[in-house]
CSV table of C-alpha atoms in Angstrom, one decimal:
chain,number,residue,atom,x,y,z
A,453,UNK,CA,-114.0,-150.0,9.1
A,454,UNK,CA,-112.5,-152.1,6.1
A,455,UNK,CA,-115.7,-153.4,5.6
A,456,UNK,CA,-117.0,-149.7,4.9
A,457,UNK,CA,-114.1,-148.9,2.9
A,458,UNK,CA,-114.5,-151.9,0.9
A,459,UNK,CA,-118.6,-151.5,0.2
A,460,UNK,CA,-117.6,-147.6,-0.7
A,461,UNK,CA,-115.2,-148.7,-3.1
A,462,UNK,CA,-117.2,-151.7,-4.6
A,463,UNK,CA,-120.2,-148.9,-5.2
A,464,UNK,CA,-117.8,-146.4,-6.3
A,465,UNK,CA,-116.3,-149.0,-9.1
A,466,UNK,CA,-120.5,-149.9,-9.9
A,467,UNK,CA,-121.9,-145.9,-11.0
A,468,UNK,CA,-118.4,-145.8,-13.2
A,469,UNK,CA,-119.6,-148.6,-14.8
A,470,UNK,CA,-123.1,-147.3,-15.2
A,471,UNK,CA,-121.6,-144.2,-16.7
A,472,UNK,CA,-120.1,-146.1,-19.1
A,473,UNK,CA,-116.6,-145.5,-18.1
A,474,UNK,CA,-114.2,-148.6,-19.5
A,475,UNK,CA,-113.6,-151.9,-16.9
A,476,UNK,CA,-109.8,-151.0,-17.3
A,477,UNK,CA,-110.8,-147.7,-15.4
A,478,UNK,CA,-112.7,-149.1,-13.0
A,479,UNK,CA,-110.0,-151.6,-12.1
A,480,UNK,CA,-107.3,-148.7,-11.9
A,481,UNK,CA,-109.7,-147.1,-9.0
A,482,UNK,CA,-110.1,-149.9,-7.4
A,483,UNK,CA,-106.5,-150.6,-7.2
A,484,UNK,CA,-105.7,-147.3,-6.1
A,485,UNK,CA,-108.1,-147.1,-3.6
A,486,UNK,CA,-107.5,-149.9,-2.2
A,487,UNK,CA,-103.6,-149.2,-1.8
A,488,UNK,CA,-104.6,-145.9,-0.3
A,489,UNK,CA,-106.9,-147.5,2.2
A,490,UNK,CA,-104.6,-150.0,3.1
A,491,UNK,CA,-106.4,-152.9,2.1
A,492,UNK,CA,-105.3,-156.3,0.4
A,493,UNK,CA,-108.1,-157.0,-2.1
A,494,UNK,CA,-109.5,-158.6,-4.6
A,495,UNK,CA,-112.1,-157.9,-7.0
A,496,UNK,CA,-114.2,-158.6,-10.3
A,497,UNK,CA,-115.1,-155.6,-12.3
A,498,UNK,CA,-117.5,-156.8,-15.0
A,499,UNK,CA,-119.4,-153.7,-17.5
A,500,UNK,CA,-123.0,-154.3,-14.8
A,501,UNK,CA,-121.4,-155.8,-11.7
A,502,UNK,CA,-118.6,-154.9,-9.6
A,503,UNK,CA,-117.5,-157.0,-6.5
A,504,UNK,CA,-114.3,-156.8,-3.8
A,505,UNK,CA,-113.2,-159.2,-1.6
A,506,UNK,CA,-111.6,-157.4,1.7
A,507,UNK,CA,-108.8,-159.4,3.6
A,508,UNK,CA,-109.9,-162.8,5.8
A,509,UNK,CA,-111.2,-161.7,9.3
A,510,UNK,CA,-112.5,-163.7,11.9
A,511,UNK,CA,-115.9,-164.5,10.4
A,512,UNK,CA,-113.9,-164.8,7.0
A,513,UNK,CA,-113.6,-162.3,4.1
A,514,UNK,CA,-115.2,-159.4,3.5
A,515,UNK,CA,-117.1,-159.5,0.5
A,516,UNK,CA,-119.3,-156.1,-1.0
A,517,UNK,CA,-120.8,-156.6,-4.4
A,518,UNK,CA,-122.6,-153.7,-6.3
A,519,UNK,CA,-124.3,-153.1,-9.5
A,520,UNK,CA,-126.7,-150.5,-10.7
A,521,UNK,CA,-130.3,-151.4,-12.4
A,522,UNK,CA,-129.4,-148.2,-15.1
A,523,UNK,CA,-126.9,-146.2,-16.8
A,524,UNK,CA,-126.5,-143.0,-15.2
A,525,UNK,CA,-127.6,-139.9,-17.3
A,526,UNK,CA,-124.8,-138.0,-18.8
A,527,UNK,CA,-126.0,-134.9,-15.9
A,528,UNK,CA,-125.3,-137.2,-13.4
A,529,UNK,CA,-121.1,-138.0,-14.9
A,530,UNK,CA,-120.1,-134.4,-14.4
A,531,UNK,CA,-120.4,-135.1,-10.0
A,532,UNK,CA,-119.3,-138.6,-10.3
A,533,UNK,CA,-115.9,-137.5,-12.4
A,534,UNK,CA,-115.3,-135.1,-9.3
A,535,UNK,CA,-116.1,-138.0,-6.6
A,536,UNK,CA,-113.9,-140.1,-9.0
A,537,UNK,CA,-111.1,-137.8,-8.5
A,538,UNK,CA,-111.5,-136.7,-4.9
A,539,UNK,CA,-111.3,-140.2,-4.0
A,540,UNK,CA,-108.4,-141.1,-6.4
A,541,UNK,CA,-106.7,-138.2,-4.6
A,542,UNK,CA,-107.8,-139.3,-1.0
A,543,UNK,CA,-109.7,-136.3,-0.5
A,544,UNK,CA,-113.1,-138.1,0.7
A,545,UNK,CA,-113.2,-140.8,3.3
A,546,UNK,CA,-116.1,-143.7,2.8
A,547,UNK,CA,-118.4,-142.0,4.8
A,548,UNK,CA,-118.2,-138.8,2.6
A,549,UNK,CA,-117.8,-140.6,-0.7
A,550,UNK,CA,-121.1,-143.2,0.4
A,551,UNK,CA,-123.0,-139.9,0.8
A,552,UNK,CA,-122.3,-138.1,-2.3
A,553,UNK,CA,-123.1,-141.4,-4.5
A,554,UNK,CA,-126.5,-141.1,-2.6
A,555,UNK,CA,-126.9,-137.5,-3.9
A,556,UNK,CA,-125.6,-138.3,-7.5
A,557,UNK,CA,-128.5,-141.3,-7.6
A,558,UNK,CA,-131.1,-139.2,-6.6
A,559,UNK,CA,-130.7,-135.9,-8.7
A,560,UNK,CA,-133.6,-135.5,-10.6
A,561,UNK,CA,-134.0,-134.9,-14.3
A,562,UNK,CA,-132.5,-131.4,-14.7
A,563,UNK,CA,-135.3,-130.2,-17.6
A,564,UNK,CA,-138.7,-131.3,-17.9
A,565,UNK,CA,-139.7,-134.0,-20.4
A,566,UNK,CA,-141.5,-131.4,-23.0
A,567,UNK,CA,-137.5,-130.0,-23.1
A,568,UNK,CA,-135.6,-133.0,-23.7
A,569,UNK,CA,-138.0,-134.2,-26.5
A,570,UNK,CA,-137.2,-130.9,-27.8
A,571,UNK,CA,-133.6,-131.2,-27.9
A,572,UNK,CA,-133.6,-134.2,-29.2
A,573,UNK,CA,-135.6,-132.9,-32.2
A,574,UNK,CA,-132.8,-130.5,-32.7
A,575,UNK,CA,-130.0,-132.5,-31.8
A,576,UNK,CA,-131.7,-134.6,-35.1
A,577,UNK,CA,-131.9,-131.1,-37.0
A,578,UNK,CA,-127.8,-130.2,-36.5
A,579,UNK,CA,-126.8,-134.0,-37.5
A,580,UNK,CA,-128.8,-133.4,-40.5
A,581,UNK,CA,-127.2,-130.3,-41.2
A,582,UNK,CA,-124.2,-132.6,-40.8
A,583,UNK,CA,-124.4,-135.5,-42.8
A,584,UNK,CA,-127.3,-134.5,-45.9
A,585,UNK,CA,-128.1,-130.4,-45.8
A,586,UNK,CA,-131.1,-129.6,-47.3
A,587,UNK,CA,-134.1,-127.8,-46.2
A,588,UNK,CA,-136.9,-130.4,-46.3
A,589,UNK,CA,-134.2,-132.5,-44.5
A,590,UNK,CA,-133.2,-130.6,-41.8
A,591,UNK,CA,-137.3,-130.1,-41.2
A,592,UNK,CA,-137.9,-133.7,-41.1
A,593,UNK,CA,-135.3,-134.6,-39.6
A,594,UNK,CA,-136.7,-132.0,-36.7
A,595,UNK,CA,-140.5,-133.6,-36.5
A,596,UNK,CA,-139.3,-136.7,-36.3
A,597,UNK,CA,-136.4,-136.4,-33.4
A,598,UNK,CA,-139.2,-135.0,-31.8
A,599,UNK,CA,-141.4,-138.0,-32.5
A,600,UNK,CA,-138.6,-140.3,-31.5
A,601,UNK,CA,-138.0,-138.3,-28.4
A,602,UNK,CA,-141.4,-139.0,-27.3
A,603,UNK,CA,-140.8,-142.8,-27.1
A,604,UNK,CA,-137.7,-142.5,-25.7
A,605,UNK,CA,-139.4,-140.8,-22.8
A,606,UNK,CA,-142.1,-143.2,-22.7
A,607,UNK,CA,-139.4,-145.7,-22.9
A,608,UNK,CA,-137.9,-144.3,-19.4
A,609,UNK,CA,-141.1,-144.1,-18.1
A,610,UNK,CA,-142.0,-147.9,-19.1
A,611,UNK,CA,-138.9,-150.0,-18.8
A,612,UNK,CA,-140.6,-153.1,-20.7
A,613,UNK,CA,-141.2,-150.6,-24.0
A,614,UNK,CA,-137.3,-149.8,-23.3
A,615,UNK,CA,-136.2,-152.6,-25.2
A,616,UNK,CA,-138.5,-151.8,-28.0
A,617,UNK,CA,-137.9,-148.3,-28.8
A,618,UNK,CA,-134.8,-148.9,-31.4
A,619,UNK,CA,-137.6,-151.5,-33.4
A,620,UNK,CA,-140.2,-149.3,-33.0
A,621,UNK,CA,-138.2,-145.7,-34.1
A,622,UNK,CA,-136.7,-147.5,-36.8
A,623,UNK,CA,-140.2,-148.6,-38.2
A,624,UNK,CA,-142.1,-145.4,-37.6
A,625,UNK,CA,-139.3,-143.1,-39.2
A,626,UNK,CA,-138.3,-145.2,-42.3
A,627,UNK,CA,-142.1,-145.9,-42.8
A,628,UNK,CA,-142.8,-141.9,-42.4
A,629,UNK,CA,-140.0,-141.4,-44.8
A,630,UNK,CA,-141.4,-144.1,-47.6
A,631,UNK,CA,-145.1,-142.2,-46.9
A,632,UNK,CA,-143.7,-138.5,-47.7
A,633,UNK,CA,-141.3,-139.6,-50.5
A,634,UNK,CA,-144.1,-141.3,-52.3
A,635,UNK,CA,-146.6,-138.0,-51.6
A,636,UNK,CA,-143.7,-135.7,-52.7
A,637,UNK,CA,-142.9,-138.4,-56.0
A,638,UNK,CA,-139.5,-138.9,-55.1
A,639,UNK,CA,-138.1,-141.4,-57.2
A,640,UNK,CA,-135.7,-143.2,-53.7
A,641,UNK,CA,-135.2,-142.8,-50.1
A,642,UNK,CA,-132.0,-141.3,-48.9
A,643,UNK,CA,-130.5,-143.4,-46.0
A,644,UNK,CA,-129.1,-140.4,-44.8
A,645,UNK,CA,-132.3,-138.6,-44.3
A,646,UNK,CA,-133.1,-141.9,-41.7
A,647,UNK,CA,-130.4,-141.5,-39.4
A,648,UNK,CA,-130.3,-138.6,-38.1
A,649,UNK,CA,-133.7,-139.1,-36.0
A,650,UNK,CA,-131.9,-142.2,-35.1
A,651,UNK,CA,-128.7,-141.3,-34.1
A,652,UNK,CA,-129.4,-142.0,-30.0
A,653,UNK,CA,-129.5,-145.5,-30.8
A,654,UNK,CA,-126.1,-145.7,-32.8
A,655,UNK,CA,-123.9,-147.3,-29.8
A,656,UNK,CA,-120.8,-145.7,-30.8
A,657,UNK,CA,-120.0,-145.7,-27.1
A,658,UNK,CA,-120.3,-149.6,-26.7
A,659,UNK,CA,-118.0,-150.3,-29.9
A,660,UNK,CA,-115.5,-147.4,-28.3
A,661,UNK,CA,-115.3,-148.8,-24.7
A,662,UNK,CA,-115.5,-152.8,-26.4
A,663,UNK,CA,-112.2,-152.0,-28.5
A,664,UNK,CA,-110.2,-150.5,-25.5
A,665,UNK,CA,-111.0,-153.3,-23.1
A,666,UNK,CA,-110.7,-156.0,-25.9
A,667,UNK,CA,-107.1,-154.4,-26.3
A,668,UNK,CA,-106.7,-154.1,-22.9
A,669,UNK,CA,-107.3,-158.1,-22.5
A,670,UNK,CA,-110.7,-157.4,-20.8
A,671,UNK,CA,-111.7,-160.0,-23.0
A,672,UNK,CA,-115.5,-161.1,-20.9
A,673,UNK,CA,-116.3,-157.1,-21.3
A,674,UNK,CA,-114.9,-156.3,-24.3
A,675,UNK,CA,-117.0,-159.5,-26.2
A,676,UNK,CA,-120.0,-158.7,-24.3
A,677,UNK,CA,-120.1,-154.7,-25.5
A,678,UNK,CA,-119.3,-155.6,-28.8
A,679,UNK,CA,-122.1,-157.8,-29.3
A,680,UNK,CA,-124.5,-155.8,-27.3
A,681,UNK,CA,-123.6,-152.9,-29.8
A,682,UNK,CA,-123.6,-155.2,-33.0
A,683,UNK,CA,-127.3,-156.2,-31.6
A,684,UNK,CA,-128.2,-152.7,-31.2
A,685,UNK,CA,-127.3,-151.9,-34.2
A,686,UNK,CA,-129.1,-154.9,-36.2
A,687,UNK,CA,-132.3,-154.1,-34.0
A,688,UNK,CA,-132.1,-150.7,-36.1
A,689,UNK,CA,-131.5,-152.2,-39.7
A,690,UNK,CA,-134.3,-154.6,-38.6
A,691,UNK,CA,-137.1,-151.4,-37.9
A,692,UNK,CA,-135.8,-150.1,-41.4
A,693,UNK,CA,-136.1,-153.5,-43.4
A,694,UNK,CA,-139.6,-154.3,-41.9
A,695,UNK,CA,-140.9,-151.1,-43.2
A,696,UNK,CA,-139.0,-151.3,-46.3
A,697,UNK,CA,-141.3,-154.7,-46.9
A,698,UNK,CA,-144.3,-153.8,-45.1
A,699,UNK,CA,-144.4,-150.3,-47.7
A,700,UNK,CA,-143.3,-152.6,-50.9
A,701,UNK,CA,-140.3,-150.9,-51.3
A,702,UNK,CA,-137.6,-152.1,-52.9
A,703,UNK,CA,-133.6,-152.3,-52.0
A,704,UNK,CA,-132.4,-150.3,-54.9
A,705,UNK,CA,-134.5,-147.3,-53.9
A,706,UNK,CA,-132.7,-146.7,-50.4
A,707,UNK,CA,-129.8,-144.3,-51.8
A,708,UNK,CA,-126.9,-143.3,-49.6
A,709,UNK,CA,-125.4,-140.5,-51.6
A,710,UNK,CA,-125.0,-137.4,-49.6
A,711,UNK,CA,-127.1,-134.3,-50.9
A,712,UNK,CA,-126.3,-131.0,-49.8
A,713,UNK,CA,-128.7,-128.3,-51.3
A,714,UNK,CA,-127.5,-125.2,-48.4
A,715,UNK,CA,-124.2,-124.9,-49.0
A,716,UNK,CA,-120.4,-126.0,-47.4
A,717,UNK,CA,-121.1,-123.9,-44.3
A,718,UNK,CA,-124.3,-125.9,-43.3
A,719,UNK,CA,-122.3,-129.0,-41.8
A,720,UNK,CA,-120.3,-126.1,-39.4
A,721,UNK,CA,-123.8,-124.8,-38.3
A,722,UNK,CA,-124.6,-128.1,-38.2
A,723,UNK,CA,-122.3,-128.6,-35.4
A,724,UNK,CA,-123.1,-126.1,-33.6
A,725,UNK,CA,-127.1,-126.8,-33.7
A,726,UNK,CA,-126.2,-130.3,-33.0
A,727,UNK,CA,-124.4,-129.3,-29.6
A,728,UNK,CA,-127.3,-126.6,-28.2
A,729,UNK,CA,-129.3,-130.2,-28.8
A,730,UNK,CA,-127.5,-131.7,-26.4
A,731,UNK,CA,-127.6,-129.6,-23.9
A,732,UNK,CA,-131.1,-129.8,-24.0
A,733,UNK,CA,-131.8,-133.3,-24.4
A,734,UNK,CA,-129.0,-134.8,-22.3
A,735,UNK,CA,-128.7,-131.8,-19.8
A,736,UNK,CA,-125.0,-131.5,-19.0
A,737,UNK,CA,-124.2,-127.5,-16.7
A,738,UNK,CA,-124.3,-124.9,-18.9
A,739,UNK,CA,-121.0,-124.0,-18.5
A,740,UNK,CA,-120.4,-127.3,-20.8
A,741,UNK,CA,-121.3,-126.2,-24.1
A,742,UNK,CA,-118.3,-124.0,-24.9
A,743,UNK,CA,-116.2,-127.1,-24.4
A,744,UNK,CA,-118.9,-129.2,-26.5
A,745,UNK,CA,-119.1,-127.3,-29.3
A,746,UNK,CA,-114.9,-127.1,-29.8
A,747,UNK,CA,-114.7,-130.7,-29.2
A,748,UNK,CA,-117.7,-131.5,-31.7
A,749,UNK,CA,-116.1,-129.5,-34.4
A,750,UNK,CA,-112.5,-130.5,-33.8
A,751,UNK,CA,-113.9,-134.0,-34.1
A,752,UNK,CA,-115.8,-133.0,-37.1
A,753,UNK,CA,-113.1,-131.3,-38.9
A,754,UNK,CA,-110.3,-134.6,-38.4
A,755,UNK,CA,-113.2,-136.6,-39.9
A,756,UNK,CA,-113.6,-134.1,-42.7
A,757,UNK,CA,-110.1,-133.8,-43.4
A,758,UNK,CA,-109.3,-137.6,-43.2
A,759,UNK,CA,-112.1,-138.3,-45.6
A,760,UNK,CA,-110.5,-135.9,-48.5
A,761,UNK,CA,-106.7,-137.0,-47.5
A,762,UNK,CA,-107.7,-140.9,-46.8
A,763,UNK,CA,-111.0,-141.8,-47.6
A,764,UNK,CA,-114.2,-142.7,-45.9
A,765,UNK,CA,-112.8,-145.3,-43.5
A,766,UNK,CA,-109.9,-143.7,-42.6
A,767,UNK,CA,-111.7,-141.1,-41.8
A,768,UNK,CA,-113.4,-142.6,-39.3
A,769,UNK,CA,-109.8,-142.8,-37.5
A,770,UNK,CA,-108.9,-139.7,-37.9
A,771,UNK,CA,-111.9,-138.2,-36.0
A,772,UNK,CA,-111.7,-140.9,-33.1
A,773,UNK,CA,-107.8,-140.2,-32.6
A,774,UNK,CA,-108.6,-136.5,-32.9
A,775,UNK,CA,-111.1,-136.2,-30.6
A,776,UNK,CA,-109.3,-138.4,-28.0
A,777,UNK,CA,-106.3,-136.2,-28.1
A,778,UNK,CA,-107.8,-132.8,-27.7
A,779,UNK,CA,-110.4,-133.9,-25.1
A,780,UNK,CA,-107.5,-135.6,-23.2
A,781,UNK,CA,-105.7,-132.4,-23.6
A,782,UNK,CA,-108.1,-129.7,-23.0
A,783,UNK,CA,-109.4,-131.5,-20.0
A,784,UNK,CA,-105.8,-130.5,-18.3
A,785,UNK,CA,-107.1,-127.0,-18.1
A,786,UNK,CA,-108.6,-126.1,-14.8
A,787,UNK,CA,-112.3,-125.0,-15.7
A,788,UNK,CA,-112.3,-128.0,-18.5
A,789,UNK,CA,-114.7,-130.7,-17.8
A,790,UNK,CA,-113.7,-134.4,-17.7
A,791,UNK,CA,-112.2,-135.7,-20.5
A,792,UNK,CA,-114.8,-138.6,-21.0
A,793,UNK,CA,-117.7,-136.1,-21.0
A,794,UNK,CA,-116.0,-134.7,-24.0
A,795,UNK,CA,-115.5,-137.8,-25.8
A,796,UNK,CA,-119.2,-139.7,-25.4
A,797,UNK,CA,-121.2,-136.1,-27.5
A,798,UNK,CA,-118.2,-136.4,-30.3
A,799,UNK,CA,-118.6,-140.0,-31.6
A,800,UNK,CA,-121.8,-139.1,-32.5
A,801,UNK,CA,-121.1,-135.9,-35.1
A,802,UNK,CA,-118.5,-139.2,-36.9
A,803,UNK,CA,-119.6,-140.3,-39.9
A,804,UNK,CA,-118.9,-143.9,-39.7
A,805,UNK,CA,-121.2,-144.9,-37.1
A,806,UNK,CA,-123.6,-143.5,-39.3
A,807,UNK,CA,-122.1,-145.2,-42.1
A,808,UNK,CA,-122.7,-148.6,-39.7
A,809,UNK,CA,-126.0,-147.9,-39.8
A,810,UNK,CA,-125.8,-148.3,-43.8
A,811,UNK,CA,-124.2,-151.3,-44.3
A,812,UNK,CA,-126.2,-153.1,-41.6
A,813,UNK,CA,-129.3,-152.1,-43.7
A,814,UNK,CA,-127.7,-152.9,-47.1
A,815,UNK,CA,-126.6,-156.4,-45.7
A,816,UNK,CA,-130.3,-157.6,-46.3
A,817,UNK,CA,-130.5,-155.6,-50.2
A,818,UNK,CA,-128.2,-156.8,-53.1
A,819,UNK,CA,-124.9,-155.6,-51.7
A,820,UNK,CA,-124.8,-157.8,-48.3
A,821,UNK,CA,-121.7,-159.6,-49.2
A,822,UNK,CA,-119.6,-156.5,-49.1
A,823,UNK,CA,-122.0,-154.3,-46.8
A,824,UNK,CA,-120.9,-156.3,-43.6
A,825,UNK,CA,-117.1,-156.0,-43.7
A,826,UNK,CA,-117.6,-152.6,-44.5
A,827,UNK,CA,-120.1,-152.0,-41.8
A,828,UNK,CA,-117.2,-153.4,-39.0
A,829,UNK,CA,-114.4,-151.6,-40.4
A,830,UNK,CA,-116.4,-148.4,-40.4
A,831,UNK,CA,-117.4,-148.8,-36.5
A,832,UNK,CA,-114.4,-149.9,-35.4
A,833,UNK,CA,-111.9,-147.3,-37.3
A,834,UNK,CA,-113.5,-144.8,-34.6
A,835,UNK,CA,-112.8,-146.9,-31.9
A,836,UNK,CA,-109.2,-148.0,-32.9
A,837,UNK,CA,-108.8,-144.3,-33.6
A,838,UNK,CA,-110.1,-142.9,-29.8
A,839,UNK,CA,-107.3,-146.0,-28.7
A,840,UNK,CA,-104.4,-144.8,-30.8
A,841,UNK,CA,-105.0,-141.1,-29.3
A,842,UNK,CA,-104.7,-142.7,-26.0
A,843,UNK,CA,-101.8,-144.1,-27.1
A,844,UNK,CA,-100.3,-140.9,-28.5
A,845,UNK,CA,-101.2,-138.7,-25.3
A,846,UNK,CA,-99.3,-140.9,-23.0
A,847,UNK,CA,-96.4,-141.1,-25.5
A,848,UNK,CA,-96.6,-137.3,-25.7
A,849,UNK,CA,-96.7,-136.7,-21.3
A,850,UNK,CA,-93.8,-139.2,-20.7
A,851,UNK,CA,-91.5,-136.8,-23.0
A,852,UNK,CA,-89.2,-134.5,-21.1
A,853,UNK,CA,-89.7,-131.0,-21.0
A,854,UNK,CA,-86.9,-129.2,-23.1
């Protein structure tokens, strides 16, 4: 029996990893479980493997190590957050909990392929409303979210071409972008105008989850994520340099000033096109995007007010401890959703993971000596900001009621 507790438990710890919940939380289950089961363990929770070692029998320990192949889709976090808590609250025995992780694994995609390349073409169409509003923007930006889509898909479909698909959406949309702005005799390319297709690949997440476990003292996960999303992030600025050289064109004409021909409201729709995007691309229940769009535009609007009170770094903050705060809070309400469901769609309405994307690109044009200090504090401002909120909400529950 402690052998089935300890396997359940071990798996458990393994699909909260693949749903990119932090090591930190995963330990704190396992701890808890394992007081609740009775059982004297010992484990390693690493970000892609999770092990426990059960008390010494006759035969010796028990030892039930588990890791999954692939992140879970965001669909798949909204059952697991319930299993997480049922189990945290003893309400499921191993047995139970084994057979709902078997139904989690095996949902199916939710939409058909043909919907989730279209939301992801809109999901690109609201972050462009977001970050540069105008109308040959926003239309691009559609086409080629749908274009990107498409090897994202083929991506799942082909894990080899996984790795690739940053590279190879990098390349295709800065090289589409060069093409048009040539045929339309633009005199630059707006940066801007490149991310927004990109904006899947921007690991926000990985910086996010690297800064809380670096802090804390998950120092093996906390290294690892940050360097996997500093990678991720170089993979992009290398698609964009490539086709920079490969279309002869030149560092000074990639501008990053923001344009915004629609007016001040467009960033507000923006939000609100950017959410019904991902609903359809990452396929969360329906009865999620009330609680997505609030949480994207309370996110939004901290950024937007911490970039006129503090500037653009600061900003960054502002929306990370903002968003931590109100998703912690509102997830205390009984038809809320998880709080971490809330957070992962907000990081990427923040401007400074955008604004990562940038400086990484700038690093190889005449303003690389300043672009890369620029480019970590504008990652890890979000990050340090979602932290702080932590910080703050536990602060804020430990004061007694007056």
């Amino acid at each position: 029996m402690s052998g089935q507790r300890i396997g359940y438990v071990a798996r458990l710890g393994a699909a909260m990893a693949a749903s990119n919940y932090p090591v930190t939380m995963v330990r704190q289950m396992i701890e808890r479980c394992s007081s609740s089961y009775g059982l004297n363990a010992s484990f390693i929770a690493l970000p892609n493997h999770v092990q426990v070692v059960g008390p010494a029998a006759e035969s010796g320990s028990v030892v039930k190590a588990a890791q999954i192949g692939r992140d879970l889709r965001f669909d798949q976090a909204f059952p697991l957050a319930g299993l997480v808590s049922d189990t945290l609250h003893g309400r499921v025995d191993p047995i139970a909990g084994e057979a709902r992780l078997d139904r989690i694994e095996a949902l199916p995609q939710p939409y058909p392929s043909r919907v989730t390349v279209l939301g992801y073409g809109v999901w690109s169409a609201g972050l462009a409303l977001v970050l540069e509003p105008t109308p040959l923007n926003v239309l691009v930006a559609g086409v080629l979210g749908v274009m990107v889509g498409l090897f994202w898909v083929a991506g799942q479909r082909i894990p080899e071409l996984a790795y690739l698909v940053p590279v190879i959406s990098a390349f295709a949309v800065t090289a589409i972008c060069i093409v048009g702005a040539r045929y339309l005799e633009f005199d630059h390319v707006g940066l801007r105008a490149l991310i927004p297709p990109l904006a899947m690949f921007l690991p926000g997440a990985a910086i996010t989850l690297a800064v809380i476990e670096l802090t804390s003292r998950d120092v093996i996960s906390g290294s690892s994520r940050l360097i996997a999303g500093f990678v991720q992030i170089v993979q992009l600025a290398f698609g964009i340099v490539i086709a920079a050289q490969v279309f002869g064109l030149d560092e000074s004409q990639l501008s990053p000033e923001a344009i915004n021909k629609i007016g001040p409201w467009a960033p507000w729709l923006g939000v609100v096109v950017y959410a019904l995007g991902v609903m359809l691309f990452l396929a969360p229940p329906r009865s999620f995007l009330p609680w997505l769009v609030s949480i994207s535009a309370i996110a939004y609007a901290a950024q937007f007010l911490g970039d006129l009170l503090f500037g653009s770094y600061a900003s960054g903050f502002c929306g990370g401890l903002a968003l931590s705060v109100a998703a912690l809070a509102m997830s205390r309400l009984r038809p809320a959703p998880p709080a971490i469901t809330m957070i992962l769609p907000g990081f990427w309405l923040l401007v400074p993971g955008s604004m990562g994307l940038i400086g990484v690109a700038e690093i190889f044009g005449a303003d690389g000596d300043d672009a890369l200090p620029a480019t970590l504090i504008s990652m890890i401002s979000v990050a340090l900001g979602l932290q702080a909120g932590l910080v703050l909400w536990r602060v804020i529950r430990r004061q007694p009621a007056r």
